[in-house]
Short mmCIF file of C-alpha atoms in Angstrom, two decimals:
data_model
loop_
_atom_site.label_atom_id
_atom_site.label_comp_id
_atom_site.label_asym_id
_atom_site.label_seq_id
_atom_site.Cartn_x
_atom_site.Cartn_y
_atom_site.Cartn_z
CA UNK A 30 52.12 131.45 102.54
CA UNK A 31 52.97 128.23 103.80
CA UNK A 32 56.57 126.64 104.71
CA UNK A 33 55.45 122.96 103.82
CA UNK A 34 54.12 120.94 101.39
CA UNK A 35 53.12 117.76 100.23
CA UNK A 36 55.52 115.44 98.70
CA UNK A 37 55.38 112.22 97.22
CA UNK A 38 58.61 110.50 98.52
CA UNK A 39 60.17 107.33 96.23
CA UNK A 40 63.99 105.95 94.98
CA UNK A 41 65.66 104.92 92.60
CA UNK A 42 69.26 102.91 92.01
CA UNK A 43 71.71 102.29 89.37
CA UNK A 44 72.92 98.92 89.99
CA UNK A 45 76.00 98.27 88.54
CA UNK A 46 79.27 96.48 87.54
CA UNK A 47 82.15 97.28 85.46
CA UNK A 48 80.54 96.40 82.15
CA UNK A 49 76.68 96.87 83.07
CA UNK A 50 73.37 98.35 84.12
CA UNK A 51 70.93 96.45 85.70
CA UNK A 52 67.58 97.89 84.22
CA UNK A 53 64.16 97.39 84.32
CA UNK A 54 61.94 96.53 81.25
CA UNK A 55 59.11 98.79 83.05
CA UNK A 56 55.60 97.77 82.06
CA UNK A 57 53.50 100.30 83.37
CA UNK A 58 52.34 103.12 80.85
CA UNK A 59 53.35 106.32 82.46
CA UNK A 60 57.04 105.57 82.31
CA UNK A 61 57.51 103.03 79.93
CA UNK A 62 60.50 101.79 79.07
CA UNK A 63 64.13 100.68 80.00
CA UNK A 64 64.74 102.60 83.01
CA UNK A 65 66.20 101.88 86.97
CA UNK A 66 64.58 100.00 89.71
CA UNK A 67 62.66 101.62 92.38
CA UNK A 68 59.66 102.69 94.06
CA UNK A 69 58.29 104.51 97.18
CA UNK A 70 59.05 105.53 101.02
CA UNK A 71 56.83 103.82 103.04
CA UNK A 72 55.93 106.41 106.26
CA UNK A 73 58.44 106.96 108.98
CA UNK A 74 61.00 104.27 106.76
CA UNK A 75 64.32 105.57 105.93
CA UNK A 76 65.33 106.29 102.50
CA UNK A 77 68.58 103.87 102.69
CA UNK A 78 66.13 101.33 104.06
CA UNK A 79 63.75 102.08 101.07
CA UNK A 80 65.80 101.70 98.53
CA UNK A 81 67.37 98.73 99.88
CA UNK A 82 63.70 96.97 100.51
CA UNK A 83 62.79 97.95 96.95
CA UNK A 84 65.94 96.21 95.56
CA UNK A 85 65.41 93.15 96.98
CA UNK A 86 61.65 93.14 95.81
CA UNK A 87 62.06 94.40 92.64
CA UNK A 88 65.35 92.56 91.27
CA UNK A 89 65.48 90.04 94.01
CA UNK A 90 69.02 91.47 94.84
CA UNK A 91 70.81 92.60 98.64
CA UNK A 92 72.39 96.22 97.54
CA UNK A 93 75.17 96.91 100.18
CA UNK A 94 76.47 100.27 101.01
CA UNK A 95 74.27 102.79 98.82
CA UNK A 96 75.48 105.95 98.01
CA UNK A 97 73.08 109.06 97.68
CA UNK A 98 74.25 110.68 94.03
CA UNK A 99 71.18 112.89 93.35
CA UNK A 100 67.62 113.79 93.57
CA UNK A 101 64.84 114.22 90.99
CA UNK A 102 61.82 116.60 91.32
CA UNK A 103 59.09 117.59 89.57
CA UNK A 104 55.94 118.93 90.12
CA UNK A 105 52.55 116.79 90.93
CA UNK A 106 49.17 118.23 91.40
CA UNK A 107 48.97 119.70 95.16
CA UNK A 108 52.58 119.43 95.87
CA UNK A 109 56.48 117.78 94.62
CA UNK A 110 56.94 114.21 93.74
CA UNK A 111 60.82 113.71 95.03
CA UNK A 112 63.08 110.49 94.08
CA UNK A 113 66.25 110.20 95.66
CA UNK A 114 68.60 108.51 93.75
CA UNK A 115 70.95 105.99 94.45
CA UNK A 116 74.07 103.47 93.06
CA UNK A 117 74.81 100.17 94.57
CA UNK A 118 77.88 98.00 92.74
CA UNK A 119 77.94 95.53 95.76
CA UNK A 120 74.92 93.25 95.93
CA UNK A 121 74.18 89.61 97.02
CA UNK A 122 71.38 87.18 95.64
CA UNK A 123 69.72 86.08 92.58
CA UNK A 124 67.79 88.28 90.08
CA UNK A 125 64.18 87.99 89.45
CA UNK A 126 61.85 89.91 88.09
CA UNK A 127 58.78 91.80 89.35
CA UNK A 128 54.94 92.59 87.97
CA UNK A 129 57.18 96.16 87.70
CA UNK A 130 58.49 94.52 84.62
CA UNK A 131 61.72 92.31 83.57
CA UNK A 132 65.12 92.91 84.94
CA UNK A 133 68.25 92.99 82.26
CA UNK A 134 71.71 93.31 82.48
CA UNK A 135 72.80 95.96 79.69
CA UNK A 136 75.95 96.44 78.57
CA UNK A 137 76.77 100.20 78.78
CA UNK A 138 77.99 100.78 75.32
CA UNK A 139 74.84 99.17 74.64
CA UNK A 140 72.53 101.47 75.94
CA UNK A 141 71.22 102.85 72.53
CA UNK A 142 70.23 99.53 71.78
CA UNK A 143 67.27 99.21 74.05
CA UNK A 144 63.89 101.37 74.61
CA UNK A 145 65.17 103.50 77.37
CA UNK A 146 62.53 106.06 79.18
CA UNK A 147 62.47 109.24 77.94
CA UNK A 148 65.10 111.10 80.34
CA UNK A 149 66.82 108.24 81.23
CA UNK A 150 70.14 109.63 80.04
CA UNK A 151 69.53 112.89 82.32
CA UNK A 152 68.83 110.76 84.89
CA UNK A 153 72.15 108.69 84.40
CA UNK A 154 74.10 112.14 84.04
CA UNK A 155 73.07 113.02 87.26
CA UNK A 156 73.91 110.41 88.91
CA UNK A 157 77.61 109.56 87.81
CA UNK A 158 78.62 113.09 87.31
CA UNK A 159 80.47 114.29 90.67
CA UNK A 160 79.45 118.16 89.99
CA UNK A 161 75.74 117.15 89.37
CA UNK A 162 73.29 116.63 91.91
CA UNK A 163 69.32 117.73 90.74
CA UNK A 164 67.51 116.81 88.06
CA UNK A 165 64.46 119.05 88.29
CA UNK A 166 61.37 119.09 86.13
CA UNK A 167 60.17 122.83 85.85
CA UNK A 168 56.87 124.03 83.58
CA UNK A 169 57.32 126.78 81.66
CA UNK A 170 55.11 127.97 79.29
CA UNK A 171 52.82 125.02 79.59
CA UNK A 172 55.77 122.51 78.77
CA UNK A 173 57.56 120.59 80.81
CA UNK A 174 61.85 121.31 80.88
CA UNK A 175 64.33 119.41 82.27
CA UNK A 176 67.16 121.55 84.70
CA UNK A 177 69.97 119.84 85.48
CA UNK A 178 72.06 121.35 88.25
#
């Protein structure tokens, strides 16, 4: 049996303030939805340097000083698809949107206002909660579950 295998490496990153999420009206169909900014390694890049490249091209935004506060998993076909996520609250610029979709500041008692993704409110758990830090996808029984560790 084999040690390795292959992986499909990407980020994500809650940028906030006191008040709000920046989010991303995401247009493509296989995540669809108000969700968080991001997108993939490139080879032998770094995933600070990743996440801080897809920032600026996705939101138009400079995120200083990003702090690792999880990782998501789940199965693909031949291998793991692994995001590592990520929270910036200092950032520099002007925001834009991307052909990813349109960027919005949410307010966070608004969240239930807008058409979030489907685990988006795992994925924020994860990510503020100090004694979380994986949000796996597991199959069982031909469905998929969410574990949150």
């Amino acid at each position: 049996m084999s040690r390795t295998e292959n992986v499909e490496l990407t980020v994500l990153c809650l940028i906030h303030n006191e008040k709000q999420y920046l989010l991303q009206d995401r247009v493509k169909k296989d995540w669809k939805g108000y969700t968080l900014p991001g997108g993939h390694v490139e080879p032998g890049e770094s995933f600070v340097d990743a996440v801080i490249r897809e920032m600026k091209e996705e939101t138009g935004l400079t995120i200083q000083n990003p702090k690792l506060c999880g990782v998501k998993q789940f199965p693909i076909e031949g291998g793991r698809y692994i995001v590592f996520l990520y929270k910036a609250d200092q950032y520099s610029g002007e925001l834009i949107s991307s052909e990813e979709g349109a960027m919005h500041w949410v307010n966070k008692d608004e969240l239930g206002r807008v058409n979030l993704v489907n685990d988006f409110h795992e994925l924020l758990q994860i990510m503020l909660d100090e004694d979380m830090s994986e949000f796996q996808y597991v199959i069982e029984d031909g469905k998929w579950k969410a574990v949150l560790k």
